[in-house]
Amino acid sequence: MKIALLAGGLVGVLLATWITPTLIAWWFEPPVEVGCSCQEPILWAMSTFRRTQLVGLVSGAIAGFVAWALFRRSTSPTYRT
């Protein structure tokens, strides 16, 4: 069950990271031609945010795995024969 929750959360984060910037840029697209449009700067900012969030997700997963591996080794029982 814990793995299913973790996998579901990971899929949710990945989908939100991928879809949300596009939706935000769409909201800022003016319906008529105006003198200035904020869509290009918003697309740049959201793509930078998307990249940063994915890098954080991957590096956090790697750090968590390394911490788990180190903790698991240090607490494993020692068998004497």
C-alpha atoms as an extended CHARMM CRD file, in Angstrom:
* protein
*
        81  EXT
         1         1  MET       CA              0.0000000000        0.0000000000        0.0000000000  PROA      1               0.0000000000
         2         2  LYS       CA              2.8310000000        2.4080000000        0.8250000000  PROA      2               0.0000000000
         3         3  ILE       CA              4.4010000000        1.8570000000       -2.5870000000  PROA      3               0.0000000000
         4         4  ALA       CA              1.0450000000        2.4670000000       -4.3050000000  PROA      4               0.0000000000
         5         5  LEU       CA              0.6570000000        5.7710000000       -2.4210000000  PROA      5               0.0000000000
         6         6  LEU       CA              4.1980000000        6.8100000000       -3.3030000000  PROA      6               0.0000000000
         7         7  ALA       CA              3.7390000000        5.8640000000       -6.9590000000  PROA      7               0.0000000000
         8         8  GLY       CA              0.4100000000        7.7170000000       -7.1400000000  PROA      8               0.0000000000
         9         9  GLY       CA              1.9440000000       10.8070000000       -5.5740000000  PROA      9               0.0000000000
        10        10  LEU       CA              4.8690000000       10.6720000000       -7.9710000000  PROA      10              0.0000000000
        11        11  VAL       CA              2.5590000000       10.3880000000      -10.9900000000  PROA      11              0.0000000000
        12        12  GLY       CA              0.5000000000       13.3120000000       -9.6580000000  PROA      12              0.0000000000
        13        13  VAL       CA              3.5730000000       15.4990000000       -9.2240000000  PROA      13              0.0000000000
        14        14  LEU       CA              4.8480000000       14.6420000000      -12.6880000000  PROA      14              0.0000000000
        15        15  LEU       CA              1.4880000000       15.4040000000      -14.3240000000  PROA      15              0.0000000000
        16        16  ALA       CA              1.1060000000       18.6710000000      -12.4240000000  PROA      16              0.0000000000
        17        17  THR       CA              4.6520000000       19.6700000000      -13.3330000000  PROA      17              0.0000000000
        18        18  TRP       CA              4.0360000000       18.9740000000      -17.0000000000  PROA      18              0.0000000000
        19        19  ILE       CA              0.4750000000       20.3360000000      -17.4380000000  PROA      19              0.0000000000
        20        20  THR       CA              0.2360000000       23.3600000000      -15.1180000000  PROA      20              0.0000000000
        21        21  PRO       CA              2.6910000000       25.7160000000      -16.9030000000  PROA      21              0.0000000000
        22        22  THR       CA              0.8160000000       25.2850000000      -20.1770000000  PROA      22              0.0000000000
        23        23  LEU       CA             -2.4980000000       26.0960000000      -18.4880000000  PROA      23              0.0000000000
        24        24  ILE       CA             -1.0790000000       29.1880000000      -16.7980000000  PROA      24              0.0000000000
        25        25  ALA       CA              0.3320000000       30.4740000000      -20.0970000000  PROA      25              0.0000000000
        26        26  TRP       CA             -3.0280000000       29.8280000000      -21.7590000000  PROA      26              0.0000000000
        27        27  TRP       CA             -4.7900000000       31.9350000000      -19.1050000000  PROA      27              0.0000000000
        28        28  PHE       CA             -2.4670000000       34.8640000000      -19.8430000000  PROA      28              0.0000000000
        29        29  GLU       CA             -3.0230000000       34.7840000000      -23.6080000000  PROA      29              0.0000000000
        30        30  PRO       CA             -5.1560000000       37.8350000000      -24.4440000000  PROA      30              0.0000000000
        31        31  PRO       CA             -8.3290000000       37.0450000000      -26.4020000000  PROA      31              0.0000000000
        32        32  VAL       CA             -7.7490000000       40.0300000000      -28.7160000000  PROA      32              0.0000000000
        33        33  GLU       CA             -4.6110000000       41.6700000000      -30.0890000000  PROA      33              0.0000000000
        34        34  VAL       CA             -3.2820000000       44.2190000000      -27.5850000000  PROA      34              0.0000000000
        35        35  GLY       CA             -0.1440000000       46.3340000000      -27.4330000000  PROA      35              0.0000000000
        36        36  CYS       CA              1.7340000000       43.9510000000      -25.1840000000  PROA      36              0.0000000000
        37        37  SER       CA              1.3360000000       40.3200000000      -24.2910000000  PROA      37              0.0000000000
        38        38  CYS       CA              2.7390000000       38.6040000000      -21.2390000000  PROA      38              0.0000000000
        39        39  GLN       CA              2.5020000000       35.1500000000      -22.7430000000  PROA      39              0.0000000000
        40        40  GLU       CA              6.1520000000       34.7990000000      -23.8640000000  PROA      40              0.0000000000
        41        41  PRO       CA              7.6890000000       35.7700000000      -20.4950000000  PROA      41              0.0000000000
        42        42  ILE       CA              5.2230000000       33.5010000000      -18.7200000000  PROA      42              0.0000000000
        43        43  LEU       CA              6.0630000000       30.5840000000      -21.0040000000  PROA      43              0.0000000000
        44        44  TRP       CA              9.7710000000       31.1320000000      -20.2740000000  PROA      44              0.0000000000
        45        45  ALA       CA              9.1880000000       31.3670000000      -16.5160000000  PROA      45              0.0000000000
        46        46  MET       CA              6.9760000000       28.2910000000      -16.4530000000  PROA      46              0.0000000000
        47        47  SER       CA              9.4010000000       26.2090000000      -18.5080000000  PROA      47              0.0000000000
        48        48  THR       CA             12.1810000000       27.2340000000      -16.1120000000  PROA      48              0.0000000000
        49        49  PHE       CA              9.9470000000       26.3050000000      -13.1830000000  PROA      49              0.0000000000
        50        50  ARG       CA              9.1230000000       22.9530000000      -14.7960000000  PROA      50              0.0000000000
        51        51  ARG       CA             12.8020000000       22.1660000000      -15.3480000000  PROA      51              0.0000000000
        52        52  THR       CA             13.7350000000       23.1920000000      -11.8020000000  PROA      52              0.0000000000
        53        53  GLN       CA             10.9260000000       21.1400000000      -10.2740000000  PROA      53              0.0000000000
        54        54  LEU       CA             11.8880000000       18.0330000000      -12.2390000000  PROA      54              0.0000000000
        55        55  VAL       CA             15.5570000000       18.4170000000      -11.2970000000  PROA      55              0.0000000000
        56        56  GLY       CA             14.5070000000       18.7520000000       -7.6610000000  PROA      56              0.0000000000
        57        57  LEU       CA             12.3180000000       15.6620000000       -7.9160000000  PROA      57              0.0000000000
        58        58  VAL       CA             15.0760000000       13.5320000000       -9.4360000000  PROA      58              0.0000000000
        59        59  SER       CA             17.8110000000       14.7530000000       -7.0770000000  PROA      59              0.0000000000
        60        60  GLY       CA             15.5130000000       14.2760000000       -4.0800000000  PROA      60              0.0000000000
        61        61  ALA       CA             14.7110000000       10.7360000000       -5.1940000000  PROA      61              0.0000000000
        62        62  ILE       CA             18.4170000000        9.9550000000       -5.5910000000  PROA      62              0.0000000000
        63        63  ALA       CA             19.2530000000       11.4790000000       -2.1960000000  PROA      63              0.0000000000
        64        64  GLY       CA             16.4000000000        9.5370000000       -0.5830000000  PROA      64              0.0000000000
        65        65  PHE       CA             17.5890000000        6.2990000000       -2.1260000000  PROA      65              0.0000000000
        66        66  VAL       CA             21.1690000000        6.8970000000       -0.9810000000  PROA      66              0.0000000000
        67        67  ALA       CA             20.0040000000        7.7460000000        2.5550000000  PROA      67              0.0000000000
        68        68  TRP       CA             17.8040000000        4.6360000000        2.6110000000  PROA      68              0.0000000000
        69        69  ALA       CA             20.6770000000        2.4430000000        1.3970000000  PROA      69              0.0000000000
        70        70  LEU       CA             23.0750000000        3.8430000000        4.0060000000  PROA      70              0.0000000000
        71        71  PHE       CA             20.5470000000        3.5620000000        6.8350000000  PROA      71              0.0000000000
        72        72  ARG       CA             19.5620000000        0.0570000000        5.8110000000  PROA      72              0.0000000000
        73        73  ARG       CA             23.1840000000       -1.1300000000        5.8330000000  PROA      73              0.0000000000
        74        74  SER       CA             23.9870000000        0.4190000000        9.1770000000  PROA      74              0.0000000000
        75        75  THR       CA             20.9690000000       -1.1470000000       10.8950000000  PROA      75              0.0000000000
        76        76  SER       CA             21.1430000000       -4.6060000000        9.3190000000  PROA      76              0.0000000000
        77        77  PRO       CA             21.7190000000       -7.3560000000       11.8680000000  PROA      77              0.0000000000
        78        78  THR       CA             25.1480000000       -8.9100000000       12.0900000000  PROA      78              0.0000000000
        79        79  TYR       CA             25.1810000000      -12.6720000000       12.1920000000  PROA      79              0.0000000000
        80        80  ARG       CA             28.0020000000      -14.4580000000       13.9630000000  PROA      80              0.0000000000
        81        81  THR       CA             28.8180000000      -18.0380000000       13.2080000000  PROA      81              0.0000000000
